Amino acid sequence: MGDQPVYHAPPAYGYPQPPEHPEVPPKYTYNYGVADDYSGANFGHSESRDGYKTEGSYTVDLPDGRKQIVTYVDNGDGLEAVVTYEGEAQYPDHKPSYPAPPAPYAPPPAAEAEA
C-alpha cells in the first residue's frame, strides 16, 4: 500500500487559494526595431527590469518628419516619462497625383435663325 498514489481533494468552494508569488524578483531585458522602407514605418522599443526598477525608451518616426523619443523609468512608485522630439516638422504643399477633372458640360450656343 505504500506505493499507492496520493490524491488530494480540491479546495472547497468559497475559499480561494492564495496567489503564488515568485521567490526571485523579475529581471529581463528586451528590444526590437522595425524599419520598413515600403510603408515608411520606423519605430523601436527597448526595456530592462531588475526587481522593482523598470526603465526603457521607444522611438517612432512621425508623419511630419520628426522622430518622437519617449524615455521612461519606474522605481516601483510610479512611471516617470520624458517625451522629446528630433528634427523639425515639415508640411509640404499638397500636390495631387491625379489630373484635374474635366470642365462641366455646357451646350453649344444656339445658332441664330437666318431671316
Short mmCIF file of N, CA, C and O in Angstrom, two decimals:
data_model
loop_
_atom_site.label_atom_id
_atom_site.label_comp_id
_atom_site.label_asym_id
_atom_site.label_seq_id
_atom_site.Cartn_x
_atom_site.Cartn_y
_atom_site.Cartn_z
N MET A 1 0.80 -1.18 0.00
CA MET A 1 0.00 0.00 0.00
C MET A 1 0.85 1.26 0.00
O MET A 1 0.35 2.32 -0.32
N GLY A 2 2.06 1.18 0.32
CA GLY A 2 2.91 2.35 0.37
C GLY A 2 3.20 2.93 -1.00
O GLY A 2 3.60 4.07 -1.12
N ASP A 3 3.00 2.13 -2.06
CA ASP A 3 3.27 2.60 -3.41
C ASP A 3 2.03 3.17 -4.09
O ASP A 3 2.06 3.49 -5.28
N GLN A 4 0.95 3.29 -3.38
CA GLN A 4 -0.27 3.82 -3.96
C GLN A 4 -0.17 5.34 -4.12
O GLN A 4 0.42 6.02 -3.27
N PRO A 5 -0.70 5.91 -5.26
CA PRO A 5 -0.67 7.36 -5.42
C PRO A 5 -1.55 8.05 -4.38
O PRO A 5 -2.53 7.49 -3.91
N VAL A 6 -1.15 9.24 -4.02
CA VAL A 6 -1.89 10.02 -3.03
C VAL A 6 -2.74 11.04 -3.77
O VAL A 6 -2.25 11.78 -4.63
N TYR A 7 -4.03 11.09 -3.47
CA TYR A 7 -4.96 12.04 -4.07
C TYR A 7 -5.37 13.07 -3.03
O TYR A 7 -5.65 12.73 -1.89
N HIS A 8 -5.38 14.35 -3.49
CA HIS A 8 -5.81 15.42 -2.60
C HIS A 8 -7.14 15.95 -3.08
O HIS A 8 -7.36 16.10 -4.28
N ALA A 9 -8.00 16.25 -2.15
CA ALA A 9 -9.31 16.79 -2.50
C ALA A 9 -9.14 18.21 -3.02
O ALA A 9 -8.27 18.96 -2.56
N PRO A 10 -9.97 18.63 -4.00
CA PRO A 10 -9.88 20.00 -4.47
C PRO A 10 -10.30 20.96 -3.37
O PRO A 10 -11.02 20.57 -2.45
N PRO A 11 -9.87 22.22 -3.43
CA PRO A 11 -10.24 23.17 -2.37
C PRO A 11 -11.76 23.38 -2.37
O PRO A 11 -12.41 23.31 -3.41
N ALA A 12 -12.29 23.62 -1.21
CA ALA A 12 -13.72 23.86 -1.08
C ALA A 12 -14.07 25.19 -1.74
O ALA A 12 -13.29 26.13 -1.74
N TYR A 13 -15.27 25.25 -2.31
CA TYR A 13 -15.70 26.48 -2.95
C TYR A 13 -15.84 27.58 -1.91
O TYR A 13 -16.24 27.35 -0.78
N GLY A 14 -15.51 28.81 -2.33
CA GLY A 14 -15.60 29.94 -1.41
C GLY A 14 -14.31 30.23 -0.67
O GLY A 14 -14.18 31.23 0.00
N TYR A 15 -13.33 29.34 -0.80
CA TYR A 15 -12.05 29.54 -0.14
C TYR A 15 -10.95 29.49 -1.19
O TYR A 15 -10.32 28.46 -1.41
N PRO A 16 -10.71 30.61 -1.90
CA PRO A 16 -9.68 30.58 -2.95
C PRO A 16 -8.29 30.41 -2.36
O PRO A 16 -8.02 30.83 -1.23
N GLN A 17 -7.47 29.78 -3.13
CA GLN A 17 -6.09 29.59 -2.71
C GLN A 17 -5.34 30.91 -2.83
O GLN A 17 -5.58 31.70 -3.75
N PRO A 18 -4.43 31.20 -1.95
CA PRO A 18 -3.65 32.44 -2.07
C PRO A 18 -2.77 32.38 -3.32
O PRO A 18 -2.34 31.30 -3.73
N PRO A 19 -2.55 33.53 -3.96
CA PRO A 19 -1.72 33.52 -5.18
C PRO A 19 -0.28 33.14 -4.84
O PRO A 19 0.22 33.43 -3.76
N GLU A 20 0.34 32.49 -5.81
CA GLU A 20 1.75 32.14 -5.64
C GLU A 20 2.60 33.28 -6.16
O GLU A 20 2.38 33.78 -7.26
N HIS A 21 3.55 33.71 -5.38
CA HIS A 21 4.45 34.78 -5.78
C HIS A 21 5.84 34.20 -6.03
O HIS A 21 6.30 33.32 -5.30
N PRO A 22 6.50 34.68 -7.07
CA PRO A 22 7.85 34.16 -7.33
C PRO A 22 8.79 34.52 -6.18
O PRO A 22 8.64 35.55 -5.53
N GLU A 23 9.74 33.65 -5.96
CA GLU A 23 10.70 33.88 -4.88
C GLU A 23 11.82 34.82 -5.33
O GLU A 23 12.48 35.42 -4.50
N VAL A 24 12.03 34.91 -6.63
CA VAL A 24 13.09 35.75 -7.16
C VAL A 24 12.45 36.92 -7.89
O VAL A 24 11.53 36.73 -8.69
N PRO A 25 12.89 38.17 -7.64
CA PRO A 25 12.29 39.30 -8.35
C PRO A 25 12.56 39.22 -9.85
O PRO A 25 13.58 38.66 -10.28
N PRO A 26 11.64 39.74 -10.67
CA PRO A 26 11.82 39.64 -12.13
C PRO A 26 13.04 40.42 -12.60
O PRO A 26 13.37 41.48 -12.06
N LYS A 27 13.68 39.88 -13.64
CA LYS A 27 14.83 40.54 -14.24
C LYS A 27 14.85 40.17 -15.71
O LYS A 27 14.85 38.99 -16.05
N TYR A 28 14.80 41.19 -16.60
CA TYR A 28 14.82 40.91 -18.03
C TYR A 28 15.29 42.13 -18.79
O TYR A 28 15.32 43.25 -18.26
N THR A 29 15.64 41.92 -20.03
CA THR A 29 16.00 42.98 -20.98
C THR A 29 15.50 42.53 -22.34
O THR A 29 15.66 41.38 -22.71
N TYR A 30 14.87 43.47 -23.07
CA TYR A 30 14.46 43.14 -24.43
C TYR A 30 14.49 44.40 -25.28
O TYR A 30 14.50 45.51 -24.77
N ASN A 31 14.52 44.21 -26.58
CA ASN A 31 14.43 45.33 -27.52
C ASN A 31 14.00 44.81 -28.87
O ASN A 31 14.14 43.62 -29.16
N TYR A 32 13.43 45.72 -29.66
CA TYR A 32 13.07 45.38 -31.03
C TYR A 32 13.05 46.65 -31.86
O TYR A 32 13.00 47.75 -31.32
N GLY A 33 13.11 46.48 -33.15
CA GLY A 33 13.05 47.62 -34.06
C GLY A 33 12.40 47.20 -35.36
O GLY A 33 12.49 46.04 -35.76
N VAL A 34 11.72 48.13 -36.00
CA VAL A 34 11.06 47.88 -37.28
C VAL A 34 11.45 49.01 -38.22
O VAL A 34 11.34 50.19 -37.86
N ALA A 35 11.92 48.67 -39.40
CA ALA A 35 12.24 49.65 -40.44
C ALA A 35 11.73 49.09 -41.76
O ALA A 35 12.31 48.16 -42.30
N ASP A 36 10.62 49.65 -42.25
CA ASP A 36 10.00 49.18 -43.48
C ASP A 36 10.03 50.31 -44.50
O ASP A 36 9.26 51.26 -44.40
N ASP A 37 10.94 50.22 -45.46
CA ASP A 37 11.08 51.28 -46.46
C ASP A 37 9.84 51.41 -47.33
O ASP A 37 9.52 52.50 -47.80
N TYR A 38 9.13 50.32 -47.55
CA TYR A 38 7.95 50.36 -48.41
C TYR A 38 6.84 51.23 -47.81
O TYR A 38 6.30 52.10 -48.46
N SER A 39 6.53 51.01 -46.54
CA SER A 39 5.45 51.76 -45.89
C SER A 39 5.96 53.01 -45.19
O SER A 39 5.19 53.88 -44.84
N GLY A 40 7.26 53.08 -44.93
CA GLY A 40 7.82 54.22 -44.21
C GLY A 40 7.80 54.03 -42.71
O GLY A 40 8.20 54.93 -41.97
N ALA A 41 7.35 52.88 -42.22
CA ALA A 41 7.31 52.64 -40.78
C ALA A 41 8.73 52.51 -40.24
O ALA A 41 9.56 51.82 -40.81
N ASN A 42 9.00 53.21 -39.13
CA ASN A 42 10.30 53.14 -38.50
C ASN A 42 10.09 53.41 -37.01
O ASN A 42 9.84 54.54 -36.61
N PHE A 43 10.18 52.35 -36.18
CA PHE A 43 9.99 52.51 -34.76
C PHE A 43 10.73 51.42 -34.01
O PHE A 43 11.15 50.43 -34.60
N GLY A 44 10.91 51.60 -32.71
CA GLY A 44 11.61 50.62 -31.92
C GLY A 44 11.33 50.81 -30.44
O GLY A 44 10.77 51.83 -30.02
N HIS A 45 11.70 49.81 -29.63
CA HIS A 45 11.44 49.84 -28.20
C HIS A 45 12.51 49.01 -27.51
O HIS A 45 12.91 47.97 -28.02
N SER A 46 12.96 49.48 -26.37
CA SER A 46 13.87 48.71 -25.53
C SER A 46 13.47 48.91 -24.08
O SER A 46 13.01 49.99 -23.71
N GLU A 47 13.61 47.86 -23.28
CA GLU A 47 13.23 47.95 -21.87
C GLU A 47 14.06 46.97 -21.07
O GLU A 47 14.44 45.91 -21.57
N SER A 48 14.33 47.33 -19.83
CA SER A 48 15.01 46.41 -18.92
C SER A 48 14.36 46.54 -17.55
O SER A 48 13.85 47.60 -17.18
N ARG A 49 14.36 45.45 -16.83
CA ARG A 49 13.77 45.44 -15.50
C ARG A 49 14.67 44.63 -14.58
O ARG A 49 15.19 43.58 -14.96
N ASP A 50 14.83 45.16 -13.37
CA ASP A 50 15.59 44.47 -12.34
C ASP A 50 14.84 44.69 -11.03
O ASP A 50 14.93 45.76 -10.44
N GLY A 51 14.05 43.72 -10.63
CA GLY A 51 13.23 43.87 -9.42
C GLY A 51 12.12 44.87 -9.67
O GLY A 51 11.34 44.74 -10.60
N TYR A 52 12.06 45.92 -8.84
CA TYR A 52 11.01 46.92 -8.98
C TYR A 52 11.38 48.02 -9.96
O TYR A 52 10.54 48.82 -10.34
N LYS A 53 12.62 48.11 -10.36
CA LYS A 53 13.05 49.17 -11.27
C LYS A 53 12.89 48.73 -12.72
O LYS A 53 13.49 47.74 -13.14
N THR A 54 12.10 49.48 -13.46
CA THR A 54 11.91 49.24 -14.89
C THR A 54 12.26 50.52 -15.62
O THR A 54 11.82 51.60 -15.22
N GLU A 55 13.05 50.41 -16.69
CA GLU A 55 13.38 51.58 -17.48
C GLU A 55 13.50 51.20 -18.94
O GLU A 55 13.77 50.06 -19.28
N GLY A 56 13.25 52.18 -19.79
CA GLY A 56 13.33 51.91 -21.21
C GLY A 56 13.03 53.13 -22.04
O GLY A 56 12.87 54.24 -21.52
N SER A 57 12.92 52.92 -23.34
CA SER A 57 12.59 54.01 -24.25
C SER A 57 12.00 53.42 -25.52
O SER A 57 12.23 52.26 -25.84
N TYR A 58 11.24 54.25 -26.22
CA TYR A 58 10.77 53.85 -27.54
C TYR A 58 10.79 55.05 -28.46
O TYR A 58 10.73 56.20 -28.00
N THR A 59 10.94 54.79 -29.75
CA THR A 59 11.02 55.84 -30.75
C THR A 59 10.07 55.52 -31.89
O THR A 59 9.79 54.35 -32.16
N VAL A 60 9.59 56.58 -32.53
CA VAL A 60 8.74 56.41 -33.70
C VAL A 60 8.94 57.62 -34.62
O VAL A 60 9.06 58.74 -34.16
N ASP A 61 9.05 57.34 -35.93
CA ASP A 61 9.12 58.42 -36.91
C ASP A 61 7.70 58.91 -37.16
O ASP A 61 6.82 58.13 -37.53
N LEU A 62 7.47 60.20 -36.96
CA LEU A 62 6.14 60.79 -37.12
C LEU A 62 5.91 61.17 -38.58
O LEU A 62 6.85 61.41 -39.33
N PRO A 63 4.64 61.28 -39.00
CA PRO A 63 4.34 61.63 -40.39
C PRO A 63 4.86 63.02 -40.79
O PRO A 63 5.07 63.27 -41.97
N ASP A 64 5.08 63.91 -39.83
CA ASP A 64 5.56 65.26 -40.17
C ASP A 64 7.08 65.33 -40.30
O ASP A 64 7.64 66.41 -40.45
N GLY A 65 7.77 64.20 -40.23
CA GLY A 65 9.22 64.18 -40.44
C GLY A 65 10.03 64.17 -39.17
O GLY A 65 11.25 63.99 -39.21
N ARG A 66 9.42 64.37 -38.01
CA ARG A 66 10.16 64.36 -36.75
C ARG A 66 10.24 62.94 -36.20
O ARG A 66 9.51 62.06 -36.60
N LYS A 67 11.15 62.74 -35.25
CA LYS A 67 11.26 61.48 -34.51
C LYS A 67 10.83 61.77 -33.07
O LYS A 67 11.34 62.71 -32.45
N GLN A 68 9.88 60.99 -32.55
CA GLN A 68 9.44 61.12 -31.16
C GLN A 68 10.20 60.09 -30.34
O GLN A 68 10.26 58.91 -30.70
N ILE A 69 10.76 60.54 -29.21
CA ILE A 69 11.51 59.66 -28.32
C ILE A 69 10.90 59.76 -26.93
O ILE A 69 10.78 60.85 -26.37
N VAL A 70 10.48 58.63 -26.39
CA VAL A 70 9.92 58.58 -25.05
C VAL A 70 10.86 57.74 -24.19
O VAL A 70 11.13 56.59 -24.51
N THR A 71 11.38 58.33 -23.13
CA THR A 71 12.25 57.64 -22.18
C THR A 71 11.51 57.58 -20.85
O THR A 71 10.96 58.58 -20.40
N TYR A 72 11.48 56.40 -20.24
CA TYR A 72 10.71 56.26 -19.01
C TYR A 72 11.47 55.44 -17.98
O TYR A 72 12.37 54.67 -18.30
N VAL A 73 11.09 55.65 -16.73
CA VAL A 73 11.65 54.88 -15.61
C VAL A 73 10.55 54.73 -14.56
O VAL A 73 9.73 55.62 -14.37
N ASP A 74 10.52 53.57 -13.93
CA ASP A 74 9.60 53.30 -12.83
C ASP A 74 10.38 52.57 -11.76
O ASP A 74 10.88 51.47 -11.99
N ASN A 75 10.52 53.19 -10.60
CA ASN A 75 11.25 52.59 -9.49
C ASN A 75 10.32 51.82 -8.55
O ASN A 75 10.71 51.49 -7.44
N GLY A 76 9.09 51.58 -8.98
CA GLY A 76 8.14 50.87 -8.14
C GLY A 76 7.13 51.81 -7.51
O GLY A 76 6.20 51.36 -6.86
N ASP A 77 7.32 53.11 -7.71
CA ASP A 77 6.40 54.07 -7.10
C ASP A 77 5.68 54.92 -8.14
O ASP A 77 5.10 55.94 -7.81
N GLY A 78 5.73 54.55 -9.39
CA GLY A 78 5.03 55.29 -10.44
C GLY A 78 5.94 55.54 -11.63
O GLY A 78 7.16 55.64 -11.51
N LEU A 79 5.32 55.66 -12.78
CA LEU A 79 6.05 55.86 -14.03
C LEU A 79 6.38 57.32 -14.25
O LEU A 79 5.53 58.19 -14.07
N GLU A 80 7.61 57.60 -14.62
CA GLU A 80 8.04 58.94 -14.99
C GLU A 80 8.54 58.87 -16.42
O GLU A 80 9.46 58.12 -16.73
N ALA A 81 7.90 59.65 -17.32
CA ALA A 81 8.26 59.62 -18.73
C ALA A 81 8.70 61.00 -19.19
O ALA A 81 8.17 62.02 -18.73
N VAL A 82 9.67 61.03 -20.10
CA VAL A 82 10.14 62.26 -20.72
C VAL A 82 9.98 62.08 -22.22
O VAL A 82 10.49 61.11 -22.80
N VAL A 83 9.25 63.01 -22.86
CA VAL A 83 9.00 62.94 -24.30
C VAL A 83 9.80 64.04 -24.98
O VAL A 83 9.70 65.21 -24.60
N THR A 84 10.61 63.67 -25.97
CA THR A 84 11.39 64.64 -26.74
C THR A 84 11.18 64.38 -28.22
O THR A 84 10.71 63.31 -28.62
N TYR A 85 11.56 65.38 -29.03
CA TYR A 85 11.41 65.27 -30.48
C TYR A 85 12.72 65.67 -31.14
O TYR A 85 13.40 66.58 -30.66
N GLU A 86 13.06 64.99 -32.22
CA GLU A 86 14.22 65.34 -33.03
C GLU A 86 13.73 65.79 -34.39
O GLU A 86 12.80 65.21 -34.94
N GLY A 87 14.38 66.81 -34.94
CA GLY A 87 14.00 67.29 -36.27
C GLY A 87 12.97 68.40 -36.18
O GLY A 87 12.58 68.84 -35.10
N GLU A 88 12.58 68.87 -37.33
CA GLU A 88 11.60 69.94 -37.43
C GLU A 88 10.42 69.46 -38.27
O GLU A 88 10.60 68.81 -39.29
N ALA A 89 9.21 69.82 -37.83
CA ALA A 89 8.02 69.39 -38.54
C ALA A 89 7.98 70.01 -39.94
O ALA A 89 8.26 71.19 -40.11
N GLN A 90 7.66 69.19 -40.92
CA GLN A 90 7.57 69.64 -42.31
C GLN A 90 6.15 69.43 -42.81
O GLN A 90 5.58 68.35 -42.62
N TYR A 91 5.61 70.47 -43.45
CA TYR A 91 4.27 70.38 -44.01
C TYR A 91 4.34 70.84 -45.46
O TYR A 91 4.00 71.97 -45.78
N PRO A 92 4.78 69.97 -46.37
CA PRO A 92 4.90 70.39 -47.77
C PRO A 92 3.51 70.64 -48.38
O PRO A 92 2.51 70.09 -47.92
N ASP A 93 3.49 71.49 -49.43
CA ASP A 93 2.24 71.76 -50.13
C ASP A 93 1.73 70.46 -50.74
O ASP A 93 2.49 69.66 -51.28
N HIS A 94 0.42 70.31 -50.70
CA HIS A 94 -0.20 69.11 -51.27
C HIS A 94 -0.25 69.25 -52.78
O HIS A 94 -0.72 70.25 -53.31
N LYS A 95 0.24 68.26 -53.47
CA LYS A 95 0.20 68.23 -54.94
C LYS A 95 -0.51 66.95 -55.35
O LYS A 95 0.04 65.87 -55.21
N PRO A 96 -1.74 67.07 -55.86
CA PRO A 96 -2.45 65.84 -56.23
C PRO A 96 -1.71 65.09 -57.33
O PRO A 96 -1.11 65.68 -58.20
N SER A 97 -1.81 63.79 -57.27
CA SER A 97 -1.12 62.95 -58.26
C SER A 97 -2.07 62.52 -59.37
O SER A 97 -1.72 61.67 -60.16
N TYR A 98 -3.25 63.07 -59.41
CA TYR A 98 -4.21 62.71 -60.44
C TYR A 98 -4.56 63.97 -61.24
O TYR A 98 -4.44 65.09 -60.75
N PRO A 99 -5.03 63.84 -62.49
CA PRO A 99 -5.34 65.02 -63.31
C PRO A 99 -6.60 65.72 -62.81
O PRO A 99 -7.44 65.12 -62.16
N ALA A 100 -6.70 66.98 -63.12
CA ALA A 100 -7.86 67.77 -62.72
C ALA A 100 -9.09 67.25 -63.48
O ALA A 100 -8.98 66.75 -64.60
N PRO A 101 -10.27 67.35 -62.90
CA PRO A 101 -11.47 66.87 -63.59
C PRO A 101 -11.78 67.75 -64.81
O PRO A 101 -11.42 68.92 -64.84
N PRO A 102 -12.46 67.19 -65.80
CA PRO A 102 -12.79 68.00 -66.98
C PRO A 102 -13.82 69.07 -66.62
O PRO A 102 -14.52 68.97 -65.62
N ALA A 103 -13.87 70.07 -67.46
CA ALA A 103 -14.84 71.16 -67.23
C ALA A 103 -16.25 70.60 -67.35
O ALA A 103 -16.50 69.66 -68.11
N PRO A 104 -17.20 71.18 -66.63
CA PRO A 104 -18.57 70.68 -66.73
C PRO A 104 -19.14 70.90 -68.13
O PRO A 104 -18.72 71.78 -68.86
N TYR A 105 -20.10 70.10 -68.51
CA TYR A 105 -20.70 70.15 -69.84
C TYR A 105 -21.47 71.47 -70.02
O TYR A 105 -22.24 71.88 -69.15
N ALA A 106 -21.24 72.10 -71.13
CA ALA A 106 -22.00 73.31 -71.48
C ALA A 106 -22.49 73.11 -72.90
O ALA A 106 -21.69 72.87 -73.81
N PRO A 107 -23.80 73.21 -73.15
CA PRO A 107 -24.29 73.02 -74.52
C PRO A 107 -23.78 74.13 -75.43
O PRO A 107 -23.55 75.25 -74.98
N PRO A 108 -23.58 73.82 -76.70
CA PRO A 108 -23.09 74.86 -77.62
C PRO A 108 -24.16 75.94 -77.77
O PRO A 108 -25.36 75.69 -77.59
N PRO A 109 -23.73 77.17 -78.07
CA PRO A 109 -24.71 78.25 -78.22
C PRO A 109 -25.66 77.93 -79.38
O PRO A 109 -25.26 77.34 -80.38
N ALA A 110 -26.90 78.32 -79.22
CA ALA A 110 -27.89 78.05 -80.25
C ALA A 110 -27.58 78.88 -81.49
O ALA A 110 -27.20 80.05 -81.41
N ALA A 111 -27.70 78.26 -82.66
CA ALA A 111 -27.43 79.00 -83.92
C ALA A 111 -28.57 79.98 -84.14
O ALA A 111 -29.75 79.66 -83.97
N GLU A 112 -28.21 81.17 -84.52
CA GLU A 112 -29.25 82.17 -84.77
C GLU A 112 -29.94 81.86 -86.09
O GLU A 112 -29.31 81.51 -87.07
N ALA A 113 -31.22 81.97 -86.09
CA ALA A 113 -32.00 81.71 -87.30
C ALA A 113 -31.77 82.84 -88.30
O ALA A 113 -31.76 84.00 -87.95
N GLU A 114 -31.55 82.47 -89.56
CA GLU A 114 -31.33 83.48 -90.58
C GLU A 114 -32.68 83.99 -91.05
O GLU A 114 -33.61 83.26 -91.31
N ALA A 115 -32.76 85.28 -91.21
CA ALA A 115 -34.02 85.87 -91.61
C ALA A 115 -34.11 86.08 -93.09
O ALA A 115 -33.28 86.22 -93.85
#
